[in-house]
Amino acid sequence: ECESYIKDENGRNLGCRFQNVKIEIEKAYFLVNGSSKDSVIQFYDKYIQLYKIEKLMPPSNITVSCDEIKTDCLIQWQQPQISHSGKDKCFKYGINIKYKDGGNKHTFQRYNTRKKYLLQMRTGGSTCLVSSAWGEWSEPLEFGE
């Protein structure tokens, strides 16, 4: 049974969102039934490795510490929580830094102390049983002067 349907602009159910699912190595069985007043809809069933379709959350506790003398910034974060792997080597991270007007750390060099920056991060899997697809971007984090 679906806990949270993904709907289109007409209110039709297009997908399902599951939360707090324990992902195992074995494949999960999905059976999808459709309904229509006008016609019979063929069911769809499939065995799926859940980690391949998991949508990863962005990293958490993102912080930026800038050194005005060296003009670099150290960006640190915590890996997203997933049920089946706690290894940081299983993830890759995307970092997007923009001027505000235009592992688990990253050093941003050539920092201009007179500008404001916006930082966003996202997560993807690199190895292990973690989806290789990129997840959603984090909320923007502002840093600089």
mmCIF file of N, CA and C in Angstrom:
data_model
loop_
_atom_site.group_PDB
_atom_site.id
_atom_site.type_symbol
_atom_site.label_atom_id
_atom_site.label_comp_id
_atom_site.label_asym_id
_atom_site.label_seq_id
_atom_site.Cartn_x
_atom_site.Cartn_y
_atom_site.Cartn_z
ATOM 1 N N GLU A 1 0.850 -1.186 0.000
ATOM 2 C CA GLU A 1 0.000 0.000 0.000
ATOM 3 C C GLU A 1 0.890 1.242 0.000
ATOM 4 N N CYS A 2 0.544 2.215 -0.827
ATOM 5 C CA CYS A 2 1.336 3.442 -0.923
ATOM 6 C C CYS A 2 1.006 4.384 0.235
ATOM 7 N N GLU A 3 2.055 4.893 0.869
ATOM 8 C CA GLU A 3 1.883 5.839 1.978
ATOM 9 C C GLU A 3 1.710 7.273 1.483
ATOM 10 N N SER A 4 2.385 7.613 0.379
ATOM 11 C CA SER A 4 2.384 8.991 -0.110
ATOM 12 C C SER A 4 2.492 8.980 -1.635
ATOM 13 N N TYR A 5 1.374 9.271 -2.311
ATOM 14 C CA TYR A 5 1.363 9.260 -3.771
ATOM 15 C C TYR A 5 2.012 10.515 -4.347
ATOM 16 N N ILE A 6 2.670 10.349 -5.489
ATOM 17 C CA ILE A 6 3.174 11.463 -6.284
ATOM 18 C C ILE A 6 2.105 11.705 -7.336
ATOM 19 N N LYS A 7 1.570 12.934 -7.383
ATOM 20 C CA LYS A 7 0.437 13.237 -8.267
ATOM 21 C C LYS A 7 0.839 14.229 -9.347
ATOM 22 N N ASP A 8 0.118 14.180 -10.484
ATOM 23 C CA ASP A 8 0.330 15.172 -11.529
ATOM 24 C C ASP A 8 -0.601 16.358 -11.280
ATOM 25 N N GLU A 9 -0.585 17.335 -12.221
ATOM 26 C CA GLU A 9 -1.386 18.550 -12.045
ATOM 27 C C GLU A 9 -2.890 18.283 -12.071
ATOM 28 N N ASN A 10 -3.315 17.111 -12.584
ATOM 29 C CA ASN A 10 -4.733 16.747 -12.611
ATOM 30 C C ASN A 10 -5.139 15.867 -11.432
ATOM 31 N N GLY A 11 -4.209 15.646 -10.503
ATOM 32 C CA GLY A 11 -4.524 14.850 -9.328
ATOM 33 C C GLY A 11 -4.409 13.350 -9.527
ATOM 34 N N ARG A 12 -3.874 12.934 -10.685
ATOM 35 C CA ARG A 12 -3.700 11.495 -10.937
ATOM 36 C C ARG A 12 -2.444 10.988 -10.240
ATOM 37 N N ASN A 13 -2.528 9.784 -9.717
ATOM 38 C CA ASN A 13 -1.377 9.169 -9.054
ATOM 39 C C ASN A 13 -0.381 8.681 -10.101
ATOM 40 N N LEU A 14 0.850 9.183 -10.017
ATOM 41 C CA LEU A 14 1.894 8.810 -10.974
ATOM 42 C C LEU A 14 2.996 7.971 -10.348
ATOM 43 N N GLY A 15 3.120 8.022 -9.052
ATOM 44 C CA GLY A 15 4.188 7.303 -8.374
ATOM 45 C C GLY A 15 3.898 7.225 -6.898
ATOM 46 N N CYS A 16 4.820 6.625 -6.196
ATOM 47 C CA CYS A 16 4.646 6.432 -4.765
ATOM 48 C C CYS A 16 5.958 6.721 -4.052
ATOM 49 N N ARG A 17 5.856 7.364 -2.901
ATOM 50 C CA ARG A 17 7.032 7.682 -2.097
ATOM 51 C C ARG A 17 6.959 6.880 -0.802
ATOM 52 N N PHE A 18 8.016 6.119 -0.521
ATOM 53 C CA PHE A 18 8.110 5.337 0.711
ATOM 54 C C PHE A 18 9.186 5.955 1.586
ATOM 55 N N GLN A 19 8.947 6.004 2.887
ATOM 56 C CA GLN A 19 9.927 6.558 3.811
ATOM 57 C C GLN A 19 10.356 5.490 4.803
ATOM 58 N N ASN A 20 11.579 5.633 5.291
ATOM 59 C CA ASN A 20 12.119 4.731 6.319
ATOM 60 C C ASN A 20 12.050 3.265 5.909
ATOM 61 N N VAL A 21 12.447 2.981 4.684
ATOM 62 C CA VAL A 21 12.471 1.612 4.173
ATOM 63 C C VAL A 21 13.851 1.030 4.424
ATOM 64 N N LYS A 22 13.908 -0.153 4.969
ATOM 65 C CA LYS A 22 15.195 -0.831 5.165
ATOM 66 C C LYS A 22 15.561 -1.513 3.851
ATOM 67 N N ILE A 23 16.684 -1.129 3.292
ATOM 68 C CA ILE A 23 17.110 -1.669 2.005
ATOM 69 C C ILE A 23 18.031 -2.849 2.244
ATOM 70 N N GLU A 24 17.671 -3.963 1.663
ATOM 71 C CA GLU A 24 18.443 -5.197 1.772
ATOM 72 C C GLU A 24 19.102 -5.490 0.427
ATOM 73 N N ILE A 25 19.961 -6.480 0.403
ATOM 74 C CA ILE A 25 20.623 -6.880 -0.843
ATOM 75 C C ILE A 25 19.625 -7.540 -1.793
ATOM 76 N N GLU A 26 18.650 -8.275 -1.239
ATOM 77 C CA GLU A 26 17.675 -8.968 -2.076
ATOM 78 C C GLU A 26 16.775 -7.958 -2.784
ATOM 79 N N LYS A 27 16.216 -8.383 -3.907
ATOM 80 C CA LYS A 27 15.287 -7.535 -4.640
ATOM 81 C C LYS A 27 13.933 -7.510 -3.936
ATOM 82 N N ALA A 28 13.240 -6.379 -4.068
ATOM 83 C CA ALA A 28 11.887 -6.229 -3.517
ATOM 84 C C ALA A 28 10.893 -6.430 -4.658
ATOM 85 N N TYR A 29 9.748 -6.986 -4.334
ATOM 86 C CA TYR A 29 8.709 -7.232 -5.338
ATOM 87 C C TYR A 29 7.678 -6.111 -5.275
ATOM 88 N N PHE A 30 7.401 -5.512 -6.439
ATOM 89 C CA PHE A 30 6.388 -4.466 -6.541
ATOM 90 C C PHE A 30 5.277 -4.927 -7.462
ATOM 91 N N LEU A 31 4.049 -4.690 -7.037
ATOM 92 C CA LEU A 31 2.863 -4.973 -7.840
ATOM 93 C C LEU A 31 2.047 -3.693 -7.877
ATOM 94 N N VAL A 32 1.802 -3.188 -9.085
ATOM 95 C CA VAL A 32 1.055 -1.945 -9.250
ATOM 96 C C VAL A 32 -0.240 -2.257 -9.974
ATOM 97 N N ASN A 33 -1.349 -1.924 -9.329
ATOM 98 C CA ASN A 33 -2.670 -2.069 -9.939
ATOM 99 C C ASN A 33 -3.187 -0.697 -10.309
ATOM 100 N N GLY A 34 -3.818 -0.599 -11.461
ATOM 101 C CA GLY A 34 -4.430 0.652 -11.889
ATOM 102 C C GLY A 34 -5.935 0.507 -11.916
ATOM 103 N N SER A 35 -6.632 1.631 -11.920
ATOM 104 C CA SER A 35 -8.092 1.589 -12.013
ATOM 105 C C SER A 35 -8.577 2.704 -12.923
ATOM 106 N N SER A 36 -9.633 2.407 -13.657
ATOM 107 C CA SER A 36 -10.228 3.371 -14.564
ATOM 108 C C SER A 36 -11.703 3.039 -14.722
ATOM 109 N N LYS A 37 -12.526 4.078 -14.841
ATOM 110 C CA LYS A 37 -13.955 3.865 -15.098
ATOM 111 C C LYS A 37 -14.179 3.422 -16.540
ATOM 112 N N ASP A 38 -13.246 3.781 -17.423
ATOM 113 C CA ASP A 38 -13.455 3.578 -18.854
ATOM 114 C C ASP A 38 -12.876 2.292 -19.418
ATOM 115 N N SER A 39 -11.819 1.757 -18.820
ATOM 116 C CA SER A 39 -11.198 0.573 -19.417
ATOM 117 C C SER A 39 -10.453 -0.239 -18.359
ATOM 118 N N VAL A 40 -10.082 -1.449 -18.762
ATOM 119 C CA VAL A 40 -9.298 -2.323 -17.894
ATOM 120 C C VAL A 40 -7.828 -1.915 -18.011
ATOM 121 N N ILE A 41 -7.151 -1.845 -16.891
ATOM 122 C CA ILE A 41 -5.727 -1.489 -16.887
ATOM 123 C C ILE A 41 -4.930 -2.707 -16.447
ATOM 124 N N GLN A 42 -3.969 -3.087 -17.272
ATOM 125 C CA GLN A 42 -3.103 -4.228 -16.979
ATOM 126 C C GLN A 42 -2.216 -3.909 -15.772
ATOM 127 N N PHE A 43 -2.091 -4.854 -14.858
ATOM 128 C CA PHE A 43 -1.208 -4.642 -13.710
ATOM 129 C C PHE A 43 0.247 -4.672 -14.173
ATOM 130 N N TYR A 44 1.121 -4.153 -13.325
ATOM 131 C CA TYR A 44 2.560 -4.141 -13.601
ATOM 132 C C TYR A 44 3.249 -4.705 -12.372
ATOM 133 N N ASP A 45 4.156 -5.648 -12.586
ATOM 134 C CA ASP A 45 4.924 -6.169 -11.454
ATOM 135 C C ASP A 45 6.381 -6.320 -11.847
ATOM 136 N N LYS A 46 7.249 -6.153 -10.845
ATOM 137 C CA LYS A 46 8.681 -6.204 -11.127
ATOM 138 C C LYS A 46 9.452 -6.405 -9.831
ATOM 139 N N TYR A 47 10.570 -7.116 -9.937
ATOM 140 C CA TYR A 47 11.526 -7.218 -8.837
ATOM 141 C C TYR A 47 12.555 -6.103 -9.023
ATOM 142 N N ILE A 48 12.799 -5.336 -7.967
ATOM 143 C CA ILE A 48 13.664 -4.159 -8.060
ATOM 144 C C ILE A 48 14.672 -4.166 -6.915
ATOM 145 N N GLN A 49 15.919 -3.809 -7.236
ATOM 146 C CA GLN A 49 16.907 -3.566 -6.184
ATOM 147 C C GLN A 49 16.674 -2.135 -5.705
ATOM 148 N N LEU A 50 16.192 -1.998 -4.486
ATOM 149 C CA LEU A 50 15.744 -0.701 -3.979
ATOM 150 C C LEU A 50 16.831 0.365 -4.000
ATOM 151 N N TYR A 51 18.068 -0.015 -3.748
ATOM 152 C CA TYR A 51 19.118 1.005 -3.707
ATOM 153 C C TYR A 51 19.274 1.706 -5.051
ATOM 154 N N LYS A 52 18.883 1.044 -6.153
ATOM 155 C CA LYS A 52 19.032 1.648 -7.477
ATOM 156 C C LYS A 52 18.026 2.765 -7.731
ATOM 157 N N ILE A 53 16.908 2.769 -7.001
ATOM 158 C CA ILE A 53 15.893 3.802 -7.216
ATOM 159 C C ILE A 53 15.778 4.769 -6.039
ATOM 160 N N GLU A 54 16.620 4.603 -5.030
ATOM 161 C CA GLU A 54 16.562 5.468 -3.855
ATOM 162 C C GLU A 54 16.948 6.894 -4.225
ATOM 163 N N LYS A 55 16.204 7.879 -3.741
ATOM 164 C CA LYS A 55 16.528 9.296 -3.919
ATOM 165 C C LYS A 55 17.297 9.753 -2.688
ATOM 166 N N LEU A 56 18.541 10.096 -2.884
ATOM 167 C CA LEU A 56 19.397 10.477 -1.758
ATOM 168 C C LEU A 56 19.116 11.902 -1.293
ATOM 169 N N MET A 57 19.151 12.083 0.011
ATOM 170 C CA MET A 57 19.004 13.409 0.607
ATOM 171 C C MET A 57 20.350 14.132 0.505
ATOM 172 N N PRO A 58 20.326 15.477 0.541
ATOM 173 C CA PRO A 58 21.604 16.190 0.547
ATOM 174 C C PRO A 58 22.343 15.958 1.860
ATOM 175 N N PRO A 59 23.640 16.258 1.891
ATOM 176 C CA PRO A 59 24.381 16.147 3.147
ATOM 177 C C PRO A 59 23.746 17.054 4.206
ATOM 178 N N SER A 60 24.007 16.748 5.472
ATOM 179 C CA SER A 60 23.458 17.567 6.559
ATOM 180 C C SER A 60 24.585 18.279 7.296
ATOM 181 N N ASN A 61 24.201 19.213 8.142
ATOM 182 C CA ASN A 61 25.154 19.977 8.965
ATOM 183 C C ASN A 61 26.298 20.556 8.135
ATOM 184 N N ILE A 62 25.947 21.213 7.050
ATOM 185 C CA ILE A 62 26.952 21.834 6.178
ATOM 186 C C ILE A 62 27.458 23.108 6.855
ATOM 187 N N THR A 63 28.786 23.232 6.960
ATOM 188 C CA THR A 63 29.389 24.432 7.551
ATOM 189 C C THR A 63 30.504 24.935 6.644
ATOM 190 N N VAL A 64 30.748 26.236 6.705
ATOM 191 C CA VAL A 64 31.829 26.866 5.947
ATOM 192 C C VAL A 64 32.654 27.703 6.916
ATOM 193 N N SER A 65 33.972 27.471 6.937
ATOM 194 C CA SER A 65 34.899 28.252 7.765
ATOM 195 C C SER A 65 35.935 28.872 6.841
ATOM 196 N N CYS A 66 35.977 30.203 6.810
ATOM 197 C CA CYS A 66 36.879 30.894 5.887
ATOM 198 C C CYS A 66 38.052 31.526 6.635
ATOM 199 N N ASP A 67 39.213 31.473 5.997
ATOM 200 C CA ASP A 67 40.442 32.060 6.530
ATOM 201 C C ASP A 67 40.800 33.246 5.641
ATOM 202 N N GLU A 68 40.646 34.453 6.172
ATOM 203 C CA GLU A 68 40.883 35.651 5.362
ATOM 204 C C GLU A 68 42.347 35.814 4.985
ATOM 205 N N ILE A 69 43.262 35.327 5.808
ATOM 206 C CA ILE A 69 44.689 35.477 5.513
ATOM 207 C C ILE A 69 45.091 34.564 4.359
ATOM 208 N N LYS A 70 44.687 33.306 4.418
ATOM 209 C CA LYS A 70 45.015 32.358 3.339
ATOM 210 C C LYS A 70 44.047 32.467 2.167
ATOM 211 N N THR A 71 42.962 33.172 2.343
ATOM 212 C CA THR A 71 41.882 33.316 1.359
ATOM 213 C C THR A 71 41.355 31.976 0.856
ATOM 214 N N ASP A 72 41.138 31.054 1.790
ATOM 215 C CA ASP A 72 40.463 29.814 1.414
ATOM 216 C C ASP A 72 39.383 29.501 2.443
ATOM 217 N N CYS A 73 38.482 28.623 2.068
ATOM 218 C CA CYS A 73 37.381 28.229 2.946
ATOM 219 C C CYS A 73 37.333 26.712 3.023
ATOM 220 N N LEU A 74 37.072 26.209 4.213
ATOM 221 C CA LEU A 74 36.908 24.776 4.426
ATOM 222 C C LEU A 74 35.418 24.492 4.562
ATOM 223 N N ILE A 75 34.903 23.621 3.703
ATOM 224 C CA ILE A 75 33.496 23.229 3.728
ATOM 225 C C ILE A 75 33.431 21.825 4.310
ATOM 226 N N GLN A 76 32.608 21.644 5.338
ATOM 227 C CA GLN A 76 32.458 20.330 5.970
ATOM 228 C C GLN A 76 30.982 19.963 6.033
ATOM 229 N N TRP A 77 30.703 18.642 6.094
ATOM 230 C CA TRP A 77 29.331 18.159 6.126
ATOM 231 C C TRP A 77 29.280 16.760 6.694
ATOM 232 N N GLN A 78 28.055 16.285 6.934
ATOM 233 C CA GLN A 78 27.833 14.900 7.337
ATOM 234 C C GLN A 78 27.122 14.187 6.199
ATOM 235 N N GLN A 79 27.498 12.940 5.984
ATOM 236 C CA GLN A 79 26.890 12.163 4.903
ATOM 237 C C GLN A 79 25.405 11.958 5.177
ATOM 238 N N PRO A 80 24.607 11.756 4.118
ATOM 239 C CA PRO A 80 23.183 11.494 4.336
ATOM 240 C C PRO A 80 22.981 10.163 5.056
ATOM 241 N N GLN A 81 21.914 10.072 5.796
ATOM 242 C CA GLN A 81 21.603 8.839 6.514
ATOM 243 C C GLN A 81 20.835 7.899 5.589
ATOM 244 N N ILE A 82 21.388 6.722 5.378
ATOM 245 C CA ILE A 82 20.681 5.681 4.644
ATOM 246 C C ILE A 82 20.747 4.409 5.472
ATOM 247 N N SER A 83 19.818 3.504 5.219
ATOM 248 C CA SER A 83 19.670 2.342 6.104
ATOM 249 C C SER A 83 20.724 1.264 5.897
ATOM 250 N N HIS A 84 21.396 1.253 4.767
ATOM 251 C CA HIS A 84 22.212 0.093 4.429
ATOM 252 C C HIS A 84 23.705 0.357 4.276
ATOM 253 N N SER A 85 24.172 1.577 4.503
ATOM 254 C CA SER A 85 25.610 1.825 4.422
ATOM 255 C C SER A 85 25.958 3.053 5.246
ATOM 256 N N GLY A 86 26.994 2.946 6.043
ATOM 257 C CA GLY A 86 27.451 4.087 6.820
ATOM 258 C C GLY A 86 28.825 4.539 6.390
ATOM 259 N N LYS A 87 29.285 4.072 5.239
ATOM 260 C CA LYS A 87 30.648 4.364 4.794
ATOM 261 C C LYS A 87 30.667 5.613 3.923
ATOM 262 N N ASP A 88 31.515 6.572 4.267
ATOM 263 C CA ASP A 88 31.592 7.799 3.487
ATOM 264 C C ASP A 88 32.111 7.541 2.077
ATOM 265 N N LYS A 89 32.898 6.487 1.888
ATOM 266 C CA LYS A 89 33.439 6.193 0.551
ATOM 267 C C LYS A 89 32.341 5.803 -0.438
ATOM 268 N N CYS A 90 31.142 5.521 0.053
ATOM 269 C CA CYS A 90 30.033 5.121 -0.817
ATOM 270 C C CYS A 90 29.390 6.306 -1.533
ATOM 271 N N PHE A 91 29.771 7.525 -1.175
ATOM 272 C CA PHE A 91 29.102 8.704 -1.715
ATOM 273 C C PHE A 91 30.045 9.580 -2.520
ATOM 274 N N LYS A 92 29.454 10.318 -3.446
ATOM 275 C CA LYS A 92 30.137 11.413 -4.118
ATOM 276 C C LYS A 92 29.299 12.657 -3.825
ATOM 277 N N TYR A 93 29.919 13.820 -3.881
ATOM 278 C CA TYR A 93 29.224 15.046 -3.511
ATOM 279 C C TYR A 93 29.363 16.080 -4.613
ATOM 280 N N GLY A 94 28.277 16.773 -4.883
ATOM 281 C CA GLY A 94 28.282 17.891 -5.808
ATOM 282 C C GLY A 94 28.238 19.177 -5.006
ATOM 283 N N ILE A 95 29.099 20.116 -5.347
ATOM 284 C CA ILE A 95 29.160 21.393 -4.642
ATOM 285 C C ILE A 95 28.964 22.501 -5.662
ATOM 286 N N ASN A 96 28.051 23.410 -5.364
ATOM 287 C CA ASN A 96 27.756 24.529 -6.243
ATOM 288 C C ASN A 96 27.950 25.810 -5.440
ATOM 289 N N ILE A 97 28.908 26.640 -5.857
ATOM 290 C CA ILE A 97 29.175 27.899 -5.162
ATOM 291 C C ILE A 97 28.961 29.031 -6.156
ATOM 292 N N LYS A 98 28.150 30.007 -5.756
ATOM 293 C CA LYS A 98 27.878 31.158 -6.610
ATOM 294 C C LYS A 98 28.085 32.424 -5.804
ATOM 295 N N TYR A 99 28.452 33.500 -6.515
ATOM 296 C CA TYR A 99 28.396 34.799 -5.865
ATOM 297 C C TYR A 99 26.942 35.051 -5.548
ATOM 298 N N LYS A 100 26.690 35.683 -4.402
ATOM 299 C CA LYS A 100 25.293 35.934 -4.050
ATOM 300 C C LYS A 100 24.647 36.800 -5.122
ATOM 301 N N ASP A 101 25.411 37.713 -5.713
ATOM 302 C CA ASP A 101 24.861 38.525 -6.797
ATOM 303 C C ASP A 101 25.146 37.828 -8.133
ATOM 304 N N GLY A 102 25.285 37.013 -8.394
ATOM 305 C CA GLY A 102 25.528 36.296 -9.638
ATOM 306 C C GLY A 102 25.633 34.734 -9.397
ATOM 307 N N GLY A 103 34.593 12.733 0.317
ATOM 308 C CA GLY A 103 34.955 12.715 1.688
ATOM 309 C C GLY A 103 33.914 13.484 2.422
ATOM 310 N N ASN A 104 34.126 14.360 3.338
ATOM 311 C CA ASN A 104 33.123 15.206 3.923
ATOM 312 C C ASN A 104 33.687 16.595 4.157
ATOM 313 N N LYS A 105 34.617 17.002 3.297
ATOM 314 C CA LYS A 105 35.095 18.375 3.349
ATOM 315 C C LYS A 105 35.636 18.766 1.983
ATOM 316 N N HIS A 106 35.691 20.058 1.743
ATOM 317 C CA HIS A 106 36.176 20.587 0.479
ATOM 318 C C HIS A 106 36.792 21.949 0.780
ATOM 319 N N THR A 107 37.943 22.233 0.217
ATOM 320 C CA THR A 107 38.568 23.541 0.413
ATOM 321 C C THR A 107 38.287 24.408 -0.805
ATOM 322 N N PHE A 108 37.671 25.545 -0.563
ATOM 323 C CA PHE A 108 37.329 26.507 -1.608
ATOM 324 C C PHE A 108 38.416 27.571 -1.593
ATOM 325 N N GLN A 109 39.222 27.625 -2.651
ATOM 326 C CA GLN A 109 40.336 28.571 -2.700
ATOM 327 C C GLN A 109 39.948 29.819 -3.483
ATOM 328 N N ARG A 110 40.762 30.825 -3.370
ATOM 329 C CA ARG A 110 40.548 32.109 -4.028
ATOM 330 C C ARG A 110 39.306 32.816 -3.484
ATOM 331 N N TYR A 111 39.094 32.686 -2.208
ATOM 332 C CA TYR A 111 37.959 33.319 -1.527
ATOM 333 C C TYR A 111 38.157 34.823 -1.507
ATOM 334 N N ASN A 112 37.171 35.581 -1.931
ATOM 335 C CA ASN A 112 37.218 37.042 -1.906
ATOM 336 C C ASN A 112 36.455 37.506 -0.670
ATOM 337 N N THR A 113 37.147 38.098 0.285
ATOM 338 C CA THR A 113 36.531 38.463 1.568
ATOM 339 C C THR A 113 35.472 39.552 1.426
ATOM 340 N N ARG A 114 35.415 40.230 0.302
ATOM 341 C CA ARG A 114 34.451 41.317 0.129
ATOM 342 C C ARG A 114 33.182 40.872 -0.595
ATOM 343 N N LYS A 115 33.032 39.597 -0.835
ATOM 344 C CA LYS A 115 31.844 39.106 -1.549
ATOM 345 C C LYS A 115 31.053 38.149 -0.684
ATOM 346 N N LYS A 116 29.760 38.044 -0.987
ATOM 347 C CA LYS A 116 28.909 37.028 -0.361
ATOM 348 C C LYS A 116 28.761 35.882 -1.347
ATOM 349 N N TYR A 117 28.716 34.672 -0.817
ATOM 350 C CA TYR A 117 28.593 33.477 -1.638
ATOM 351 C C TYR A 117 27.397 32.656 -1.176
ATOM 352 N N LEU A 118 26.864 31.857 -2.086
ATOM 353 C CA LEU A 118 25.830 30.878 -1.767
ATOM 354 C C LEU A 118 26.376 29.496 -2.086
ATOM 355 N N LEU A 119 26.209 28.579 -1.154
ATOM 356 C CA LEU A 119 26.703 27.212 -1.307
ATOM 357 C C LEU A 119 25.525 26.248 -1.275
ATOM 358 N N GLN A 120 25.507 25.300 -2.204
ATOM 359 C CA GLN A 120 24.545 24.201 -2.184
ATOM 360 C C GLN A 120 25.304 22.907 -2.420
ATOM 361 N N MET A 121 24.783 21.811 -1.844
ATOM 362 C CA MET A 121 25.408 20.500 -2.022
ATOM 363 C C MET A 121 24.352 19.455 -2.337
ATOM 364 N N ARG A 122 24.792 18.384 -2.996
ATOM 365 C CA ARG A 122 23.930 17.233 -3.233
ATOM 366 C C ARG A 122 24.777 15.972 -3.166
ATOM 367 N N THR A 123 24.111 14.831 -3.102
ATOM 368 C CA THR A 123 24.789 13.555 -2.913
ATOM 369 C C THR A 123 24.422 12.588 -4.023
ATOM 370 N N GLY A 124 25.381 11.776 -4.402
ATOM 371 C CA GLY A 124 25.158 10.648 -5.305
ATOM 372 C C GLY A 124 25.977 9.480 -4.792
ATOM 373 N N GLY A 125 25.675 8.299 -5.261
ATOM 374 C CA GLY A 125 26.448 7.132 -4.851
ATOM 375 C C GLY A 125 27.646 6.946 -5.755
ATOM 376 N N SER A 126 28.749 6.504 -5.187
ATOM 377 C CA SER A 126 29.925 6.237 -6.018
ATOM 378 C C SER A 126 30.275 4.756 -6.027
ATOM 379 N N THR A 127 30.053 4.074 -4.932
ATOM 380 C CA THR A 127 30.304 2.634 -4.854
ATOM 381 C C THR A 127 29.287 2.048 -3.886
ATOM 382 N N CYS A 128 29.491 0.830 -3.482
ATOM 383 C CA CYS A 128 28.604 0.159 -2.523
ATOM 384 C C CYS A 128 27.199 0.022 -3.125
ATOM 385 N N LEU A 129 26.234 -0.294 -2.304
ATOM 386 C CA LEU A 129 24.853 -0.423 -2.764
ATOM 387 C C LEU A 129 24.131 0.904 -2.562
ATOM 388 N N VAL A 130 24.588 1.931 -3.296
ATOM 389 C CA VAL A 130 24.013 3.271 -3.207
ATOM 390 C C VAL A 130 23.716 3.742 -4.623
ATOM 391 N N SER A 131 22.543 4.342 -4.816
ATOM 392 C CA SER A 131 22.143 4.834 -6.133
ATOM 393 C C SER A 131 23.181 5.803 -6.684
ATOM 394 N N SER A 132 23.530 5.655 -7.958
ATOM 395 C CA SER A 132 24.508 6.554 -8.571
ATOM 396 C C SER A 132 23.867 7.857 -9.035
ATOM 397 N N ALA A 133 22.533 7.942 -9.008
ATOM 398 C CA ALA A 133 21.838 9.162 -9.440
ATOM 399 C C ALA A 133 22.043 10.277 -8.414
ATOM 400 N N TRP A 134 22.162 11.502 -8.897
ATOM 401 C CA TRP A 134 22.291 12.646 -8.001
ATOM 402 C C TRP A 134 20.979 12.889 -7.288
ATOM 403 N N GLY A 135 21.052 13.251 -6.005
ATOM 404 C CA GLY A 135 19.877 13.607 -5.215
ATOM 405 C C GLY A 135 19.568 15.088 -5.351
ATOM 406 N N GLU A 136 18.657 15.561 -4.520
ATOM 407 C CA GLU A 136 18.247 16.961 -4.535
ATOM 408 C C GLU A 136 19.342 17.853 -3.943
ATOM 409 N N TRP A 137 19.361 19.121 -4.381
ATOM 410 C CA TRP A 137 20.290 20.099 -3.826
ATOM 411 C C TRP A 137 19.836 20.496 -2.428
ATOM 412 N N SER A 138 20.788 20.821 -1.569
ATOM 413 C CA SER A 138 20.480 21.330 -0.230
ATOM 414 C C SER A 138 19.930 22.752 -0.347
ATOM 415 N N GLU A 139 19.396 23.241 0.761
ATOM 416 C CA GLU A 139 19.014 24.652 0.822
ATOM 417 C C GLU A 139 20.291 25.486 0.720
ATOM 418 N N PRO A 140 20.235 26.670 0.088
ATOM 419 C CA PRO A 140 21.435 27.504 -0.024
ATOM 420 C C PRO A 140 21.939 27.955 1.345
ATOM 421 N N LEU A 141 23.259 27.937 1.493
ATOM 422 C CA LEU A 141 23.925 28.412 2.710
ATOM 423 C C LEU A 141 24.751 29.630 2.320
ATOM 424 N N GLU A 142 24.506 30.757 2.967
ATOM 425 C CA GLU A 142 25.214 31.991 2.643
ATOM 426 C C GLU A 142 26.473 32.113 3.498
ATOM 427 N N PHE A 143 27.571 32.546 2.868
ATOM 428 C CA PHE A 143 28.786 32.839 3.626
ATOM 429 C C PHE A 143 29.532 33.974 2.954
ATOM 430 N N GLY A 144 30.459 34.576 3.673
ATOM 431 C CA GLY A 144 31.204 35.731 3.173
ATOM 432 C C GLY A 144 30.649 37.023 3.750
ATOM 433 N N GLU A 145 31.215 38.130 3.288
ATOM 434 C CA GLU A 145 30.827 39.454 3.831
ATOM 435 C C GLU A 145 29.837 40.158 2.948
#
